[in-house]
């Protein structure tokens, strides 16, 4: 089945009666006002505040397909099932239905809409821990569901219970790893069985063990995950029941497509096949040749992720999201270089970027950009790195003695994989200290995991008052900029941590110190006036008519929340916000700088 069809079926299945969900558009890959991570890495991320109890303008039943990026998976790309970019199909109950509706609906979708054979589905549940009991409720529901399909589902054969490492979901993993404020809960996953022959995959360390869904042997692939999000981590380390019991369902679209094709290689689904065919064409290398597969998969995944990021206006850089984009582009360039043994150029990159846009033609993801705009962002970076790579290769030829540390530096600086460095030096009769390289590599991996998990400083609730206050300050700042600069400033990005806000906006020149001072003073005046902040739900058209600001390029649902700061500002926004501006404290602009060529960036903080 093609992915467009699966996406459509999923949305229609959940919007139809009796499920009656409302469809929400995919949020941006770069989260707005979320201090916890660099990228949107799951469908629930844009809905965190709603899972914690904040009202959603479209009600308590939502469905979508969300663009996701997981940088912690970057080293794993190259096999048949890992990617950094993917789409997650999601449905949510915000304190509405729970297990007895979710599990049968999920099964019905997989077996009746996607027509997966029920005999090939295996399910898992949480086995319990000292504070949360075993999920026997889900076990009983699954037994009944399978019985309805004529299958006797026994625990240990069809239904498996696993510890928190496998069957607990939060953005940061099992309960011990959750920061205060973070929501999470036990989950129930569905695995598709691709057949016994795959279990004997020689690379699997589990090859001799009896196969089970989580054995890692390659036979089973997780295609659906229903999280029963009903707990929140407290500052004292305990789990507290949330006031509402939520369902947070996430299923990888690429994996569902692979299951419907009965082919465990997600790179052979239509979300990749055209991109892979283009890579084959521009490199002259065949995907069917096993030795080319890992490189071709990495090029396809990384350039796809980079295309999605650039389409949102992200530029390669040395920090945060920009650095991740740079790394993706460099890794793809190295792979292309070694696959073809020639320096890659735009004649190779361009058709690949275009094939990404084409693969998503049934969606709205690229509605507001064209391939030239994307190539303008990533082209110069790719070409610059190609030159540096050529230089690096010459340098490598000059080094006479290579330690594990130097090999790692080459990996870090020029993106040379160890195998390549080893191959080049073997020609000179040298051997690389693999152990030292691996020690360096592990250090680096730990570091990139921490960055990826993201700056996870303590979840939302721990700092909720601070982040909420900074969010309201961002609205005051936007309006103050409009008034003082006398310019139709548009929001181009916003990011809040517990310590500061960062606001990107359209403005063609540097702000003078006088102007900055005036902006700061106006925000502080509005804080002093202690203005009420109110919220109304209306259609997007009504919101625009009422003069509320929107973010250019953002996809909004039909109904939105409009936050008004009395007599001063009006914005379409998901919230939450302080109820009165007087709660904000004193506003201070820390820094003003360029953000790309056409936008400016302001960092500011609040002190009590
Ligand atoms: N939020 C559910 C998942 O990512 O699997």
Coordinates of C-alpha atoms and ligand atoms in Angstrom, one line a residue:
X1 CA 0.0 0.0 0.0
X2 CA 1.3 3.5 -0.7
X3 CA 2.0 5.8 2.2
X4 CA -0.4 8.5 1.0
X5 CA -3.2 6.0 1.1
X6 CA -2.3 4.8 4.7
X7 CA -2.1 8.4 5.9
X8 CA -5.5 9.2 4.4
X9 CA -7.0 6.0 5.8
X10 CA -5.7 6.7 9.3
X11 CA -7.1 10.2 9.4
X12 CA -10.5 9.2 7.9
X13 CA -10.7 6.2 10.3
X14 CA -10.4 8.4 13.3
X15 CA -12.4 11.4 12.1
X16 CA -15.3 9.1 11.1
X17 CA -18.1 8.2 13.5
X18 CA -18.1 6.7 16.2
X19 CA -14.6 7.8 16.8
X20 CA -15.2 11.5 15.8
X21 CA -11.7 12.9 16.1
X22 CA -10.7 16.3 14.8
X23 CA -7.7 16.5 12.4
X24 CA -4.8 18.8 13.4
X25 CA -2.1 19.8 11.0
X26 CA 1.5 18.7 11.5
X27 CA 3.4 21.1 13.8
X28 CA 6.8 22.4 12.7
X29 CA 9.9 20.2 13.0
X30 CA 11.4 22.9 15.1
X31 CA 9.3 23.2 18.3
X32 CA 7.8 26.5 19.2
X33 CA 7.9 27.5 22.9
X34 CA 9.1 24.1 24.0
X35 CA 12.2 24.3 26.2
X36 CA 12.7 20.5 26.2
X37 CA 14.0 19.6 22.8
X38 CA 15.7 20.8 19.6
X39 CA 13.3 19.0 17.2
X40 CA 9.8 17.6 17.3
X41 CA 10.5 13.9 17.8
X42 CA 7.0 12.5 18.4
X43 CA 3.4 13.3 17.6
X44 CA 2.6 14.2 21.3
X45 CA 5.3 16.8 21.6
X46 CA 3.2 19.7 20.3
X47 CA 0.4 18.6 22.6
X48 CA 2.3 18.3 25.9
X49 CA 0.4 21.2 27.5
X50 CA -2.9 19.6 26.4
X51 CA -1.9 16.2 27.8
X52 CA -1.2 18.0 31.1
X53 CA -4.7 19.5 31.1
X54 CA -4.6 22.7 29.0
X55 CA -7.8 22.8 26.8
X56 CA -7.3 22.2 23.1
X57 CA -9.4 24.3 20.8
X58 CA -10.6 21.3 18.8
X59 CA -11.7 19.3 21.8
X60 CA -10.6 16.0 23.4
X61 CA -10.1 13.7 20.4
X62 CA -7.4 14.6 17.9
X63 CA -5.7 12.9 15.0
X64 CA -2.8 13.8 12.7
X65 CA 0.4 12.8 10.8
X66 CA 3.4 14.6 12.4
X67 CA 6.8 15.3 10.8
X68 CA 9.4 14.0 13.3
X69 CA 13.2 14.0 13.6
X70 CA 15.3 12.0 16.1
X71 CA 18.9 12.9 16.0
X72 CA 19.7 10.2 18.6
X73 CA 19.1 7.6 15.9
X74 CA 21.6 9.1 13.5
X75 CA 24.3 6.5 14.1
X76 CA 21.8 3.7 13.5
X77 CA 20.7 4.8 10.0
X78 CA 22.0 2.3 7.4
X79 CA 19.9 -0.7 8.4
X80 CA 16.5 -1.6 7.1
X81 CA 14.3 0.2 9.7
X82 CA 16.1 3.2 11.2
X83 CA 15.7 6.8 9.9
X84 CA 16.3 10.2 11.5
X85 CA 13.2 11.7 9.7
X86 CA 9.9 9.9 9.8
X87 CA 6.2 10.6 9.9
X88 CA 4.2 9.6 13.0
X89 CA 0.6 8.8 12.7
X90 CA -1.1 9.8 16.0
X91 CA -4.4 9.8 17.7
X92 CA -5.1 11.3 21.1
X93 CA -7.7 11.1 23.9
X94 CA -7.2 14.1 26.1
X95 CA -9.0 12.7 29.2
X96 CA -11.7 11.2 27.0
X97 CA -11.6 7.4 25.9
X98 CA -9.0 5.0 27.3
X99 CA -7.8 1.4 26.8
X100 CA -11.0 -0.4 26.0
X101 CA -11.6 1.9 23.0
X102 CA -8.1 2.5 21.9
X103 CA -6.8 -1.1 21.6
X104 CA -9.8 -2.4 19.6
X105 CA -9.7 0.7 17.3
X106 CA -6.0 0.3 16.7
X107 CA -6.5 -3.4 15.9
X108 CA -9.4 -2.7 13.6
X109 CA -7.4 -0.1 11.7
X110 CA -4.4 -2.4 11.2
X111 CA -6.5 -5.4 10.2
X112 CA -9.5 -3.9 8.4
X113 CA -8.1 -0.7 6.8
X114 CA -4.5 -1.9 6.2
X115 CA -5.6 -5.5 5.8
X116 CA -2.7 -6.9 7.9
X117 CA -3.2 -10.5 8.8
X118 CA -4.1 -10.7 12.5
X119 CA -2.1 -13.9 12.8
X120 CA 1.0 -11.8 12.0
X121 CA 0.4 -9.3 14.8
X122 CA 1.9 -9.7 18.3
X123 CA 1.4 -7.3 21.2
X124 CA 3.3 -6.2 24.3
X125 CA 2.2 -4.6 27.6
X126 CA 3.9 -3.2 30.7
X127 CA 4.9 -5.9 33.2
X128 CA 4.7 -3.5 36.2
X129 CA 7.1 -2.1 38.7
X130 CA 6.9 -1.3 42.4
X131 CA 4.9 1.9 41.8
X132 CA 2.7 1.0 38.7
X133 CA 1.0 -2.4 38.5
X134 CA 1.2 -4.9 35.6
X135 CA -1.2 -3.9 32.8
X136 CA -3.6 -6.8 33.2
X137 CA -6.4 -4.6 31.8
X138 CA -4.7 -4.4 28.4
X139 CA -3.9 -8.1 28.5
X140 CA -7.6 -9.0 29.0
X141 CA -8.6 -6.5 26.2
X142 CA -6.1 -8.0 23.8
X143 CA -7.2 -11.6 24.6
X144 CA -10.8 -10.6 23.7
X145 CA -9.7 -8.7 20.5
X146 CA -7.7 -11.7 19.2
X147 CA -10.5 -14.1 20.2
X148 CA -12.8 -12.0 18.0
X149 CA -10.4 -12.8 15.1
X150 CA -10.4 -16.5 15.9
X151 CA -7.0 -16.5 17.6
X152 CA -6.3 -17.8 21.1
X153 CA -3.9 -15.3 22.4
X154 CA -1.8 -16.6 25.3
X155 CA 0.6 -14.6 27.4
X156 CA 4.1 -15.5 26.4
X157 CA 3.0 -16.6 22.9
X158 CA 0.9 -13.8 21.4
X159 CA 0.9 -11.2 24.3
X160 CA 4.2 -10.4 26.0
X161 CA 4.8 -8.4 29.2
X162 CA 8.1 -6.4 29.4
X163 CA 9.7 -4.0 31.9
X164 CA 9.7 -0.2 31.7
X165 CA 12.7 -0.2 29.3
X166 CA 10.4 -1.6 26.6
X167 CA 6.8 -0.8 27.6
X168 CA 6.9 2.6 29.3
X169 CA 6.9 5.7 27.1
X170 CA 7.9 9.3 27.9
X171 CA 10.0 11.6 25.8
X172 CA 13.0 10.7 28.1
X173 CA 12.3 7.0 28.5
X174 CA 11.6 5.0 31.6
X175 CA 10.3 6.5 34.9
X176 CA 13.8 7.0 36.5
X177 CA 14.9 9.0 33.5
X178 CA 11.9 11.4 33.4
X179 CA 12.6 14.9 34.6
X180 CA 10.2 16.5 37.0
X181 CA 7.0 17.6 35.2
X182 CA 7.4 15.1 32.4
X183 CA 4.2 13.1 31.5
X184 CA 4.5 9.4 30.6
X185 CA 2.9 6.1 31.1
X186 CA 2.8 2.4 30.4
X187 CA 2.3 1.5 26.8
X188 CA 1.1 -1.4 24.6
X189 CA 2.9 -2.0 21.3
X190 CA 1.9 -4.0 18.2
X191 CA 4.6 -5.8 16.3
X192 CA 4.3 -7.2 12.7
X193 CA 5.9 -10.6 12.1
X194 CA 7.9 -10.6 8.9
X195 CA 8.6 -14.3 9.1
X196 CA 10.9 -16.8 10.8
X197 CA 13.6 -16.7 8.2
X198 CA 14.5 -13.1 9.2
X199 CA 15.2 -14.2 12.8
X200 CA 18.3 -16.0 11.6
X201 CA 19.8 -12.8 10.6
X202 CA 23.5 -13.5 11.2
X203 CA 24.2 -10.0 12.6
X204 CA 21.7 -10.5 15.4
X205 CA 23.2 -11.3 18.8
X206 CA 19.9 -13.0 19.6
X207 CA 20.1 -15.4 16.7
X208 CA 20.1 -18.4 18.9
X209 CA 17.5 -17.2 21.4
X210 CA 13.8 -18.1 21.0
X211 CA 12.3 -15.3 19.1
X212 CA 9.9 -12.8 20.7
X213 CA 8.8 -9.3 19.7
X214 CA 11.6 -7.4 21.4
X215 CA 14.4 -9.9 20.8
X216 CA 16.0 -7.6 18.2
X217 CA 16.5 -10.3 15.7
X218 CA 14.9 -8.4 12.8
X219 CA 11.8 -10.7 12.5
X220 CA 9.4 -8.5 14.4
X221 CA 8.9 -4.8 13.7
X222 CA 7.1 -2.4 16.0
X223 CA 4.4 -0.6 14.0
X224 CA 2.0 0.8 16.6
X225 CA 2.3 2.2 20.2
X226 CA -0.6 3.1 22.4
X227 CA 0.7 5.1 25.4
X228 CA -1.6 5.3 28.4
X229 CA -0.3 8.7 29.5
X230 CA -1.7 9.0 33.0
X231 CA 1.4 9.9 35.1
X232 CA 3.6 12.8 35.7
X233 CA 7.0 12.8 37.4
X234 CA 7.1 14.9 40.5
X235 CA 10.1 16.9 41.9
X236 CA 10.5 14.3 44.7
X237 CA 10.9 11.5 42.1
X238 CA 7.5 10.0 42.6
X239 CA 5.0 9.4 39.9
X240 CA 1.7 11.2 40.4
X241 CA -1.6 10.4 38.5
X242 CA -2.5 13.2 36.1
X243 CA -5.9 14.7 36.6
X244 CA -6.9 13.2 33.2
X245 CA -6.1 9.8 31.7
X246 CA -4.9 10.3 28.2
X247 CA -4.2 8.1 25.2
X248 CA -1.2 9.0 23.1
X249 CA -0.9 6.8 20.1
X250 CA 2.1 6.9 17.8
X251 CA 2.8 4.7 14.7
X252 CA 5.6 5.2 12.2
X253 CA 4.1 5.6 8.7
X254 CA 7.1 4.2 7.0
X255 CA 7.0 1.1 9.1
X256 CA 3.2 0.6 8.6
X257 CA 3.9 0.9 4.8
X258 CA 6.6 -1.7 5.1
X259 CA 4.2 -4.1 6.9
X260 CA 1.5 -3.7 4.2
X261 CA 4.2 -4.4 1.6
X262 CA 5.4 -7.5 3.5
X263 CA 8.9 -6.2 3.0
X264 CA 10.9 -5.2 6.2
X265 CA 13.0 -2.7 4.2
X266 CA 11.4 0.7 4.8
X267 CA 13.6 2.1 2.1
X268 CA 11.6 0.1 -0.4
X269 CA 8.4 1.9 0.5
X270 CA 7.2 4.6 -1.8
X271 CA 8.4 7.3 0.7
X272 CA 11.9 6.3 -0.3
X273 CA 11.8 4.4 -3.6
X274 CA 11.9 7.4 -5.8
X275 CA 14.7 9.0 -3.8
X276 CA 16.7 5.8 -3.9
X277 CA 16.1 5.5 -7.7
X278 CA 17.4 9.1 -8.1
X279 CA 20.5 8.3 -6.0
X280 CA 21.1 5.2 -8.1
X281 CA 20.9 7.4 -11.2
X282 CA 23.2 10.2 -10.1
X283 CA 25.8 7.8 -8.6
X284 CA 25.5 4.9 -11.0
X285 CA 25.4 2.5 -8.0
X286 CA 22.7 -0.1 -7.5
X287 CA 20.7 -0.4 -4.3
X288 CA 20.3 -4.1 -4.9
X289 CA 24.0 -4.5 -4.3
X290 CA 24.2 -5.3 -0.5
X291 CA 27.5 -3.4 -0.1
X292 CA 25.9 -0.1 -1.5
X293 CA 22.8 -0.3 0.7
X294 CA 24.0 1.3 4.0
X295 CA 25.5 4.3 2.1
X296 CA 22.5 4.8 -0.2
X297 CA 20.1 4.6 2.8
X298 CA 22.1 7.2 4.8
X299 CA 22.2 9.6 1.8
X300 CA 18.4 9.2 1.3
X301 CA 17.5 9.6 4.9
X302 CA 19.9 12.5 5.6
X303 CA 19.1 14.5 2.5
X304 CA 15.4 13.9 3.1
X305 CA 15.7 15.2 6.7
X306 CA 17.8 18.2 5.5
X307 CA 15.2 19.0 2.8
X308 CA 12.4 19.1 5.4
X309 CA 14.5 21.3 7.7
X310 CA 15.6 23.7 5.0
X311 CA 11.9 23.9 3.9
X312 CA 11.2 25.4 7.3
X313 CA 13.9 28.0 6.8
X314 CA 16.5 26.4 9.1
X315 CA 20.1 27.2 8.0
X316 CA 23.2 25.1 8.6
X317 CA 25.2 26.5 11.5
X318 CA 27.4 25.7 14.5
X319 CA 24.8 25.6 17.2
X320 CA 21.7 23.6 18.1
X321 CA 19.4 22.7 15.2
X322 CA 21.7 24.4 12.7
X323 CA 24.5 22.1 13.7
X324 CA 22.4 19.0 13.3
X325 CA 21.5 20.1 9.8
X326 CA 25.2 20.7 9.0
X327 CA 26.0 17.2 10.3
X328 CA 23.3 15.6 8.1
X329 CA 24.6 17.4 5.0
X330 CA 28.2 16.4 5.8
X331 CA 27.5 12.8 6.4
X332 CA 25.5 12.6 3.2
X333 CA 28.3 14.3 1.3
X334 CA 30.9 11.8 2.6
X335 CA 28.8 8.9 1.7
X336 CA 28.3 10.2 -1.8
X337 CA 32.0 10.9 -2.2
X338 CA 33.0 7.4 -1.2
X339 CA 30.2 5.7 -3.1
X340 CA 31.3 7.3 -6.4
X341 CA 34.9 8.1 -5.7
X342 CA 34.4 11.6 -7.2
X343 CA 33.5 15.0 -5.6
X344 CA 29.8 15.4 -5.4
X345 CA 28.3 18.4 -7.0
X346 CA 24.9 20.2 -7.4
X347 CA 24.1 18.0 -10.4
X348 CA 23.9 15.1 -7.9
X349 CA 22.3 17.0 -4.9
X350 CA 19.7 18.8 -6.9
X351 CA 17.8 15.9 -8.3
X352 CA 17.8 14.2 -4.9
X353 CA 16.2 17.2 -3.2
X354 CA 13.7 17.4 -6.0
X355 CA 12.9 13.7 -5.6
X356 CA 12.2 14.3 -1.9
X357 CA 9.6 17.0 -2.8
X358 CA 8.1 14.7 -5.3
X359 CA 7.8 11.8 -2.8
X360 CA 5.6 14.0 -0.6
X361 CA 3.4 15.5 -3.4
X362 CA 0.2 14.2 -1.8
X363 CA 0.9 16.3 1.4
X364 CA 1.0 19.9 2.3
X365 CA 4.5 19.7 3.7
X366 CA 6.1 21.6 0.8
X367 CA 3.2 23.8 -0.2
X368 CA 4.9 27.0 0.7
X369 CA 8.4 26.4 -0.7
X370 CA 10.0 25.2 -4.0
X371 CA 13.1 23.2 -4.6
X372 CA 15.1 26.4 -5.5
X373 CA 14.5 27.9 -2.1
X374 CA 15.7 24.7 -0.4
X375 CA 18.7 24.4 -2.7
X376 CA 19.6 28.0 -1.9
X377 CA 19.9 27.1 1.8
X378 CA 21.7 23.7 1.5
X379 CA 23.6 24.2 -1.8
X380 CA 26.4 26.5 -0.5
X381 CA 27.0 24.3 2.5
X382 CA 27.3 21.1 0.5
X383 CA 29.7 22.7 -2.0
X384 CA 31.8 24.2 0.8
X385 CA 32.1 20.9 2.5
X386 CA 32.9 19.0 -0.7
X387 CA 36.0 21.2 -1.0
X388 CA 36.9 20.7 2.6
X389 CA 36.5 17.0 2.1
X390 CA 38.9 16.9 -0.8
X391 CA 41.4 18.9 1.2
X392 CA 40.9 16.5 4.2
X393 CA 41.6 13.5 2.0
X394 CA 44.9 15.1 0.9
X395 CA 45.8 15.8 4.5
X396 CA 45.1 12.2 5.4
X397 CA 47.6 11.1 2.8
X398 CA 50.3 13.2 4.5
X399 CA 49.9 11.8 8.0
X400 CA 52.4 9.1 8.6
X401 CA 51.3 7.7 12.0
X402 CA 47.6 7.5 12.8
X403 CA 46.4 7.0 16.4
X404 CA 42.8 6.2 17.3
X405 CA 42.4 9.8 18.5
X406 CA 43.5 11.2 15.1
X407 CA 41.2 8.7 13.4
X408 CA 38.4 10.1 15.5
X409 CA 39.3 13.7 14.8
X410 CA 39.2 12.9 11.1
X411 CA 35.8 11.4 11.7
X412 CA 34.6 14.5 13.6
X413 CA 36.2 17.1 11.4
X414 CA 35.8 15.7 7.9
X415 CA 33.3 13.0 8.6
X416 CA 35.6 10.2 7.6
X417 CA 34.2 6.9 8.8
X418 CA 36.8 4.7 10.6
X419 CA 36.5 2.0 7.9
X420 CA 37.6 4.5 5.3
X421 CA 40.5 5.8 7.3
X422 CA 41.6 2.3 8.1
X423 CA 41.4 1.3 4.5
X424 CA 43.5 4.3 3.4
X425 CA 46.3 3.5 6.0
X426 CA 46.2 -0.1 5.5
X427 CA 47.6 0.8 2.1
X428 CA 50.5 2.3 3.8
X429 CA 51.0 -0.6 6.1
X430 CA 49.5 1.1 9.2
X431 CA 47.0 -0.2 11.8
X432 CA 44.7 2.0 13.7
X433 CA 44.0 1.6 17.4
X434 CA 40.4 0.6 17.1
X435 CA 39.8 0.5 20.8
X436 CA 41.0 4.1 21.3
X437 CA 38.8 5.2 18.4
X438 CA 35.8 3.4 19.9
X439 CA 36.4 5.0 23.3
X440 CA 36.4 8.5 21.7
X441 CA 33.4 7.5 19.7
X442 CA 31.4 6.4 22.7
X443 CA 32.3 9.7 24.6
X444 CA 31.0 11.6 21.6
X445 CA 27.9 9.4 21.2
X446 CA 27.0 10.0 24.9
X447 CA 27.3 13.7 24.3
X448 CA 25.2 13.7 21.2
X449 CA 22.5 11.7 22.9
X450 CA 22.4 14.3 25.7
X451 CA 22.1 17.1 23.2
X452 CA 19.5 15.2 21.2
X453 CA 17.4 14.3 24.2
X454 CA 17.6 17.7 24.3
X455 CA 18.7 20.1 26.7
X456 CA 16.3 18.3 28.9
X457 CA 16.6 20.6 31.8
X458 CA 13.6 19.5 33.8
X459 CA 10.4 19.2 31.8
X460 CA 7.7 21.7 31.6
X461 CA 5.9 21.7 35.0
X462 CA 9.1 22.1 37.0
X463 CA 9.5 25.5 35.4
X464 CA 6.0 26.0 34.2
X465 CA 5.5 29.4 35.8
X466 CA 8.7 30.6 34.4
X467 CA 8.2 29.3 30.9
X468 CA 4.6 30.4 30.9
X469 CA 5.7 33.9 32.0
X470 CA 8.3 34.0 29.2
X471 CA 5.8 32.9 26.7
X472 CA 3.5 35.8 27.6
X473 CA 6.5 38.1 27.5
X474 CA 7.1 37.0 23.9
X475 CA 3.7 38.2 23.0
X476 CA 4.4 41.6 24.7
X477 CA 7.7 41.8 22.9
X478 CA 6.2 41.1 19.4
X479 CA 3.7 43.9 19.8
X480 CA 6.3 46.3 21.3
X481 CA 8.5 45.7 18.3
X482 CA 5.6 46.4 15.9
X483 CA 4.8 49.7 17.8
X484 CA 8.4 51.0 18.3
X485 CA 9.8 49.9 14.9
X486 CA 6.6 51.0 13.2
X487 CA 7.0 47.9 11.0
X488 CA 4.8 44.9 10.3
X489 CA 7.1 42.5 12.2
X490 CA 6.2 38.8 11.7
X491 CA 7.3 36.0 14.0
X492 CA 9.9 33.8 12.4
X493 CA 10.7 31.5 15.3
X494 CA 10.4 31.4 19.1
X495 CA 12.2 29.2 21.6
X496 CA 11.8 29.3 25.4
X497 CA 13.9 27.7 28.1
X498 CA 13.4 28.2 31.8
X499 CA 16.1 31.0 31.7
X500 CA 15.3 33.1 28.7
X501 CA 13.2 33.6 25.6
X502 CA 14.5 33.8 22.0
X503 CA 12.4 35.5 19.4
X504 CA 13.1 35.7 15.7
X505 CA 11.3 38.2 13.6
X506 CA 11.3 39.8 10.2
X507 CA 13.2 43.1 10.1
X508 CA 15.7 44.3 7.6
X509 CA 18.3 45.9 9.8
X510 CA 20.1 45.9 13.1
X511 CA 18.1 47.5 15.9
X512 CA 19.8 50.6 17.4
X513 CA 20.4 50.6 21.2
X514 CA 17.8 53.4 21.5
X515 CA 15.2 51.3 19.8
X516 CA 16.0 48.3 21.9
X517 CA 15.7 50.4 25.0
X518 CA 12.3 51.7 23.9
X519 CA 11.1 48.2 23.2
X520 CA 12.2 47.0 26.6
X521 CA 10.6 50.0 28.3
X522 CA 7.3 49.4 26.5
X523 CA 7.2 45.7 27.6
X524 CA 7.9 46.7 31.2
X525 CA 5.2 49.4 31.1
X526 CA 2.7 46.8 29.9
X527 CA 3.8 44.4 32.7
X528 CA 3.3 47.2 35.2
X529 CA -0.2 47.9 33.9
X530 CA -1.0 44.4 35.0
X531 CA -3.2 43.7 32.0
X532 CA -5.5 40.7 31.9
X533 CA -4.6 37.9 29.4
X534 CA -7.7 36.2 28.0
X535 CA -8.3 33.4 25.6
X536 CA -11.1 32.8 23.0
X537 CA -11.6 29.9 20.6
X538 CA -12.6 30.8 17.1
X539 CA -12.1 29.8 13.5
X540 CA -8.8 30.7 11.8
X541 CA -10.6 33.1 9.5
X542 CA -12.3 34.9 12.4
X543 CA -9.0 35.1 14.2
X544 CA -7.3 36.7 11.2
X545 CA -10.2 39.1 10.7
X546 CA -10.0 40.1 14.4
X547 CA -6.4 41.2 13.7
X548 CA -4.7 38.4 15.6
X549 CA -1.0 37.7 14.6
X550 CA -0.2 34.4 13.0
X551 CA 3.2 32.8 12.3
X552 CA 4.0 32.8 8.5
X553 CA 4.2 29.3 7.1
X554 CA 2.6 27.6 10.1
X555 CA -0.3 25.2 9.4
X556 CA -3.2 26.0 11.7
X557 CA -6.3 23.8 12.5
X558 CA -9.7 25.2 11.5
X559 CA -10.3 26.3 15.0
X560 CA -7.7 28.1 17.0
X561 CA -7.1 29.8 20.4
X562 CA -6.6 33.6 20.3
X563 CA -4.8 35.1 23.3
X564 CA -5.5 38.8 23.9
X565 CA -3.5 41.0 26.2
X566 CA -6.0 43.7 26.9
X567 CA -5.7 46.7 24.7
X568 CA -2.3 45.7 23.5
X569 CA -1.7 42.4 21.7
X570 CA -3.7 39.6 20.0
X571 CA -2.1 36.4 18.8
X572 CA -3.1 33.0 17.6
X573 CA -1.3 30.6 20.0
X574 CA -1.7 27.3 21.8
X575 CA -0.9 28.7 25.2
X576 CA -0.6 28.4 28.1
X577 CA -0.2 32.0 29.3
X578 CA 0.0 34.0 32.6
X579 CA -3.4 35.4 33.5
X580 CA -2.1 38.9 34.2
X581 CA 1.0 40.6 32.8
X582 CA 1.8 41.8 36.4
X583 CA 3.0 38.2 37.1
X584 CA 5.9 38.5 34.7
X585 CA 8.5 40.5 36.8
X586 CA 11.0 42.7 35.1
X587 CA 11.8 42.2 31.4
X588 CA 15.4 42.6 30.1
X589 CA 16.8 42.3 26.5
X590 CA 20.0 40.4 26.7
X591 CA 21.1 40.4 23.1
X592 CA 20.1 41.3 19.6
X593 CA 21.6 39.7 16.5
X594 CA 21.0 38.7 13.0
X595 CA 19.1 35.4 12.3
X596 CA 20.0 34.6 8.7
X597 CA 19.9 37.4 6.2
X598 CA 16.5 38.8 6.5
X599 CA 15.5 38.3 10.1
X600 CA 16.7 39.5 13.6
X601 CA 16.8 37.6 16.9
X602 CA 16.3 38.9 20.4
X603 CA 17.2 37.0 23.6
X604 CA 15.5 38.3 26.7
X605 CA 14.8 37.3 30.3
X606 CA 12.5 38.0 33.2
X607 CA 13.6 38.6 36.8
X608 CA 11.4 38.8 39.8
Ligands
LIG1 N1 4.3 9.0 21.7 C1 4.3 7.7 21.4 C2 5.5 7.2 20.6 O1 6.4 8.0 20.3 O2 5.7 6.0 20.4

